[in-house]
Amino acid sequence: MENTYRLSHLPPEILDPIATYLDTRSLLRLGHTVRHYRAISSALFSVGTLYFTFRNFERCRTLLWPHPRLELRIDTLEARTALESLLVFSRRCGGVADLRPLRLEDLRDFIALMPSNMRVNVSFAYLQTEANCIRALETLVEAKTWVQALRWERKYSFHDEAETSLKLLLSRMQQVRHIELSSSIRSVLDSLSVINGLKSVAFLYPDTIHGQDLLQFPTQLTCIFYVTVTSQPIVWILSLASYLRSLSINAIQFRLTCLRKDLRKLRDPFLAVQNLVEKASWNQTILKEDIIIWTRKHE
């Protein structure tokens, strides 16, 4: 009780950043004792019970705070009002909205609810067609949405007019910091150099990308590969290492996504190519057992 009393007397400038480190359960409890968190707690409960429905609330609590995930349709005015309040609080506390629209209409709804200066991550996993992806990007550009990350978790192929439109739209999204791809989308890869603020590009299935694909990547990029047991990485890793001298980028990160018992099976190929990496004037570092980083040596 004494700690709660002390917390309630802190200024909003301190309480808001603290909220980003709290989970939904903690905020719901603090809403009863700390006045500053009462409105946030109320919005969380309303969104959890109206937007996700009470039956799924427990399972979906982690999708609410501090980075709300929006993918379901907004069916009622009451749920819309609650969600709008939650987004305002999330933005004030530094949250980033995770948009996973099932339809273009849903994306427009989500954008209409968000504060104008809220950062968002956008997934195209459910939009089904290349045309819908283009229209979604057009919607984001026209609304001047602060897009921080773009994710293509499924395979798309853009041709002719669609490819030209995609490149033009991406060139107008200079706030994007991260792009994630499930496969090699040529028009996206060709556009990486025109997004000046881009910091990283990740590939969910690395065997779809080869060393020659990285030759055009700008210096500031870090490439991230998610390596699995089924991807049989040794040949691919050797091929990638053979291109290191020709690359402009300064860092490549490999995230080993497997059970703990399989980590050694994935690490061994990297140990086998370590000399090749060092001869190319790069360093190889193993972090936390499941992250391996190649960085260029600076003389």
mmCIF file of N, CA and C in Angstrom, residues 155-222:
data_model
loop_
_atom_site.group_PDB
_atom_site.id
_atom_site.type_symbol
_atom_site.label_atom_id
_atom_site.label_comp_id
_atom_site.label_asym_id
_atom_site.label_seq_id
_atom_site.Cartn_x
_atom_site.Cartn_y
_atom_site.Cartn_z
ATOM 1 N N LYS A 155 4.224 -15.187 -49.687
ATOM 2 C CA LYS A 155 4.890 -14.911 -50.959
ATOM 3 C C LYS A 155 3.996 -14.088 -51.873
ATOM 4 N N TYR A 156 4.527 -12.996 -52.387
ATOM 5 C CA TYR A 156 3.827 -12.169 -53.363
ATOM 6 C C TYR A 156 4.718 -11.983 -54.580
ATOM 7 N N SER A 157 4.101 -11.837 -55.753
ATOM 8 C CA SER A 157 4.844 -11.552 -56.985
ATOM 9 C C SER A 157 4.247 -10.315 -57.632
ATOM 10 N N PHE A 158 5.068 -9.287 -57.790
ATOM 11 C CA PHE A 158 4.604 -8.042 -58.400
ATOM 12 C C PHE A 158 5.170 -7.942 -59.812
ATOM 13 N N HIS A 159 4.310 -7.606 -60.765
ATOM 14 C CA HIS A 159 4.753 -7.542 -62.149
ATOM 15 C C HIS A 159 4.361 -6.205 -62.779
ATOM 16 N N ASP A 160 5.181 -5.754 -63.704
ATOM 17 C CA ASP A 160 4.881 -4.614 -64.566
ATOM 18 C C ASP A 160 4.396 -3.393 -63.781
ATOM 19 N N GLU A 161 3.123 -3.006 -63.997
ATOM 20 C CA GLU A 161 2.601 -1.787 -63.375
ATOM 21 C C GLU A 161 2.646 -1.869 -61.857
ATOM 22 N N ALA A 162 2.291 -3.019 -61.311
ATOM 23 C CA ALA A 162 2.271 -3.188 -59.849
ATOM 24 C C ALA A 162 3.667 -3.002 -59.272
ATOM 25 N N GLU A 163 4.687 -3.505 -59.962
ATOM 26 C CA GLU A 163 6.055 -3.369 -59.486
ATOM 27 C C GLU A 163 6.490 -1.904 -59.481
ATOM 28 N N THR A 164 6.146 -1.176 -60.526
ATOM 29 C CA THR A 164 6.465 0.255 -60.594
ATOM 30 C C THR A 164 5.766 1.020 -59.477
ATOM 31 N N SER A 165 4.499 0.701 -59.255
ATOM 32 C CA SER A 165 3.729 1.369 -58.192
ATOM 33 C C SER A 165 4.321 1.074 -56.821
ATOM 34 N N LEU A 166 4.724 -0.187 -56.616
ATOM 35 C CA LEU A 166 5.300 -0.581 -55.333
ATOM 36 C C LEU A 166 6.570 0.216 -55.034
ATOM 37 N N LYS A 167 7.450 0.312 -56.008
ATOM 38 C CA LYS A 167 8.697 1.055 -55.821
ATOM 39 C C LYS A 167 8.427 2.519 -55.508
ATOM 40 N N LEU A 168 7.472 3.118 -56.239
ATOM 41 C CA LEU A 168 7.145 4.528 -56.022
ATOM 42 C C LEU A 168 6.584 4.751 -54.624
ATOM 43 N N LEU A 169 5.692 3.862 -54.190
ATOM 44 C CA LEU A 169 5.085 4.008 -52.864
ATOM 45 C C LEU A 169 6.124 3.844 -51.758
ATOM 46 N N LEU A 170 7.011 2.860 -51.900
ATOM 47 C CA LEU A 170 8.041 2.652 -50.882
ATOM 48 C C LEU A 170 8.993 3.843 -50.809
ATOM 49 N N SER A 171 9.250 4.477 -51.938
ATOM 50 C CA SER A 171 10.134 5.652 -51.934
ATOM 51 C C SER A 171 9.520 6.821 -51.182
ATOM 52 N N ARG A 172 8.198 6.781 -50.969
ATOM 53 C CA ARG A 172 7.504 7.848 -50.239
ATOM 54 C C ARG A 172 7.310 7.503 -48.766
ATOM 55 N N MET A 173 7.889 6.369 -48.327
ATOM 56 C CA MET A 173 7.733 5.930 -46.938
ATOM 57 C C MET A 173 9.093 5.951 -46.246
ATOM 58 N N GLN A 174 9.627 7.148 -46.094
ATOM 59 C CA GLN A 174 10.987 7.305 -45.583
ATOM 60 C C GLN A 174 11.122 7.021 -44.087
ATOM 61 N N GLN A 175 9.984 6.905 -43.373
ATOM 62 C CA GLN A 175 10.068 6.624 -41.927
ATOM 63 C C GLN A 175 10.294 5.145 -41.635
ATOM 64 N N VAL A 176 10.117 4.271 -42.630
ATOM 65 C CA VAL A 176 10.230 2.831 -42.405
ATOM 66 C C VAL A 176 11.645 2.483 -41.945
ATOM 67 N N ARG A 177 11.731 1.757 -40.848
ATOM 68 C CA ARG A 177 13.022 1.347 -40.290
ATOM 69 C C ARG A 177 13.322 -0.135 -40.499
ATOM 70 N N HIS A 178 12.272 -0.938 -40.682
ATOM 71 C CA HIS A 178 12.478 -2.394 -40.761
ATOM 72 C C HIS A 178 11.518 -2.991 -41.783
ATOM 73 N N ILE A 179 12.020 -3.910 -42.599
ATOM 74 C CA ILE A 179 11.197 -4.657 -43.553
ATOM 75 C C ILE A 179 11.451 -6.146 -43.338
ATOM 76 N N GLU A 180 10.352 -6.923 -43.365
ATOM 77 C CA GLU A 180 10.447 -8.369 -43.140
ATOM 78 C C GLU A 180 9.796 -9.103 -44.305
ATOM 79 N N LEU A 181 10.506 -10.076 -44.857
ATOM 80 C CA LEU A 181 10.031 -10.797 -46.039
ATOM 81 C C LEU A 181 10.056 -12.305 -45.804
ATOM 82 N N SER A 182 9.049 -12.991 -46.335
ATOM 83 C CA SER A 182 9.052 -14.454 -46.258
ATOM 84 C C SER A 182 9.768 -15.061 -47.451
ATOM 85 N N SER A 183 9.940 -14.262 -48.506
ATOM 86 C CA SER A 183 10.632 -14.740 -49.703
ATOM 87 C C SER A 183 11.227 -13.542 -50.428
ATOM 88 N N SER A 184 11.973 -13.808 -51.481
ATOM 89 C CA SER A 184 12.595 -12.742 -52.247
ATOM 90 C C SER A 184 11.559 -12.055 -53.128
ATOM 91 N N ILE A 185 11.136 -10.847 -52.753
ATOM 92 C CA ILE A 185 10.232 -10.050 -53.584
ATOM 93 C C ILE A 185 11.106 -9.023 -54.290
ATOM 94 N N ARG A 186 11.380 -9.268 -55.548
ATOM 95 C CA ARG A 186 12.382 -8.494 -56.272
ATOM 96 C C ARG A 186 12.129 -7.001 -56.219
ATOM 97 N N SER A 187 10.883 -6.569 -56.416
ATOM 98 C CA SER A 187 10.591 -5.139 -56.439
ATOM 99 C C SER A 187 10.813 -4.494 -55.073
ATOM 100 N N VAL A 188 10.626 -5.268 -53.995
ATOM 101 C CA VAL A 188 10.913 -4.733 -52.654
ATOM 102 C C VAL A 188 12.422 -4.611 -52.458
ATOM 103 N N LEU A 189 13.162 -5.653 -52.836
ATOM 104 C CA LEU A 189 14.620 -5.619 -52.691
ATOM 105 C C LEU A 189 15.226 -4.477 -53.500
ATOM 106 N N ASP A 190 14.684 -4.230 -54.701
ATOM 107 C CA ASP A 190 15.203 -3.149 -55.545
ATOM 108 C C ASP A 190 14.909 -1.771 -54.972
ATOM 109 N N SER A 191 13.956 -1.700 -54.034
ATOM 110 C CA SER A 191 13.557 -0.404 -53.471
ATOM 111 C C SER A 191 14.257 -0.068 -52.164
ATOM 112 N N LEU A 192 15.036 -0.993 -51.625
ATOM 113 C CA LEU A 192 15.638 -0.774 -50.306
ATOM 114 C C LEU A 192 16.532 0.459 -50.279
ATOM 115 N N SER A 193 17.236 0.716 -51.356
ATOM 116 C CA SER A 193 18.189 1.833 -51.372
ATOM 117 C C SER A 193 17.508 3.192 -51.400
ATOM 118 N N VAL A 194 16.207 3.248 -51.734
ATOM 119 C CA VAL A 194 15.528 4.549 -51.809
ATOM 120 C C VAL A 194 14.845 4.920 -50.493
ATOM 121 N N ILE A 195 14.842 3.990 -49.525
ATOM 122 C CA ILE A 195 14.275 4.293 -48.208
ATOM 123 C C ILE A 195 15.434 4.683 -47.293
ATOM 124 N N ASN A 196 15.665 5.972 -47.177
ATOM 125 C CA ASN A 196 16.880 6.452 -46.502
ATOM 126 C C ASN A 196 16.950 6.075 -45.026
ATOM 127 N N GLY A 197 15.793 5.945 -44.372
ATOM 128 C CA GLY A 197 15.803 5.653 -42.942
ATOM 129 C C GLY A 197 15.850 4.181 -42.607
ATOM 130 N N LEU A 198 15.825 3.314 -43.623
ATOM 131 C CA LEU A 198 15.769 1.869 -43.388
ATOM 132 C C LEU A 198 17.031 1.379 -42.673
ATOM 133 N N LYS A 199 16.836 0.604 -41.597
ATOM 134 C CA LYS A 199 17.960 0.098 -40.798
ATOM 135 C C LYS A 199 18.182 -1.407 -40.948
ATOM 136 N N SER A 200 17.112 -2.164 -41.174
ATOM 137 C CA SER A 200 17.280 -3.619 -41.232
ATOM 138 C C SER A 200 16.251 -4.255 -42.151
ATOM 139 N N VAL A 201 16.625 -5.383 -42.724
ATOM 140 C CA VAL A 201 15.708 -6.193 -43.527
ATOM 141 C C VAL A 201 15.874 -7.642 -43.083
ATOM 142 N N ALA A 202 14.750 -8.309 -42.804
ATOM 143 C CA ALA A 202 14.788 -9.677 -42.277
ATOM 144 C C ALA A 202 14.148 -10.647 -43.258
ATOM 145 N N PHE A 203 14.709 -11.863 -43.310
ATOM 146 C CA PHE A 203 14.194 -12.901 -44.201
ATOM 147 C C PHE A 203 13.798 -14.111 -43.367
ATOM 148 N N LEU A 204 12.507 -14.466 -43.441
ATOM 149 C CA LEU A 204 11.997 -15.576 -42.635
ATOM 150 C C LEU A 204 12.467 -16.921 -43.168
ATOM 151 N N TYR A 205 12.687 -17.006 -44.475
ATOM 152 C CA TYR A 205 13.170 -18.241 -45.095
ATOM 153 C C TYR A 205 14.437 -17.912 -45.884
ATOM 154 N N PRO A 206 15.596 -18.014 -45.247
ATOM 155 C CA PRO A 206 16.839 -17.508 -45.837
ATOM 156 C C PRO A 206 17.275 -18.188 -47.116
ATOM 157 N N ASP A 207 16.855 -19.436 -47.341
ATOM 158 C CA ASP A 207 17.333 -20.124 -48.538
ATOM 159 C C ASP A 207 16.735 -19.553 -49.821
ATOM 160 N N THR A 208 15.812 -18.568 -49.690
ATOM 161 C CA THR A 208 15.287 -17.899 -50.882
ATOM 162 C C THR A 208 16.150 -16.702 -51.277
ATOM 163 N N ILE A 209 17.155 -16.382 -50.448
ATOM 164 C CA ILE A 209 18.034 -15.239 -50.696
ATOM 165 C C ILE A 209 19.461 -15.744 -50.878
ATOM 166 N N HIS A 210 20.172 -15.183 -51.827
ATOM 167 C CA HIS A 210 21.546 -15.602 -52.099
ATOM 168 C C HIS A 210 22.480 -14.391 -52.001
ATOM 169 N N GLY A 211 23.773 -14.675 -51.910
ATOM 170 C CA GLY A 211 24.749 -13.609 -51.754
ATOM 171 C C GLY A 211 24.638 -12.515 -52.792
ATOM 172 N N GLN A 212 24.353 -12.900 -54.038
ATOM 173 C CA GLN A 212 24.265 -11.894 -55.099
ATOM 174 C C GLN A 212 23.096 -10.935 -54.883
ATOM 175 N N ASP A 213 22.055 -11.390 -54.144
ATOM 176 C CA ASP A 213 20.917 -10.508 -53.851
ATOM 177 C C ASP A 213 21.317 -9.379 -52.912
ATOM 178 N N LEU A 214 22.365 -9.594 -52.114
ATOM 179 C CA LEU A 214 22.778 -8.595 -51.127
ATOM 180 C C LEU A 214 23.721 -7.546 -51.712
ATOM 181 N N LEU A 215 24.181 -7.754 -52.934
ATOM 182 C CA LEU A 215 25.175 -6.835 -53.517
ATOM 183 C C LEU A 215 24.655 -5.412 -53.638
ATOM 184 N N GLN A 216 23.345 -5.269 -53.862
ATOM 185 C CA GLN A 216 22.775 -3.940 -54.061
ATOM 186 C C GLN A 216 22.348 -3.269 -52.753
ATOM 187 N N PHE A 217 22.455 -3.978 -51.612
ATOM 188 C CA PHE A 217 21.965 -3.430 -50.353
ATOM 189 C C PHE A 217 22.851 -2.277 -49.884
ATOM 190 N N PRO A 218 22.260 -1.167 -49.422
ATOM 191 C CA PRO A 218 23.051 -0.017 -48.970
ATOM 192 C C PRO A 218 23.811 -0.286 -47.674
ATOM 193 N N THR A 219 24.820 0.514 -47.426
ATOM 194 C CA THR A 219 25.755 0.310 -46.311
ATOM 195 C C THR A 219 25.073 0.245 -44.956
ATOM 196 N N GLN A 220 24.061 1.093 -44.730
ATOM 197 C CA GLN A 220 23.491 1.210 -43.383
ATOM 198 C C GLN A 220 22.639 0.020 -42.976
ATOM 199 N N LEU A 221 22.352 -0.893 -43.898
ATOM 200 C CA LEU A 221 21.447 -2.003 -43.600
ATOM 201 C C LEU A 221 22.120 -3.110 -42.797
ATOM 202 N N THR A 222 21.350 -3.680 -41.874
ATOM 203 C CA THR A 222 21.708 -4.948 -41.238
ATOM 204 C C THR A 222 20.753 -6.003 -41.772
#
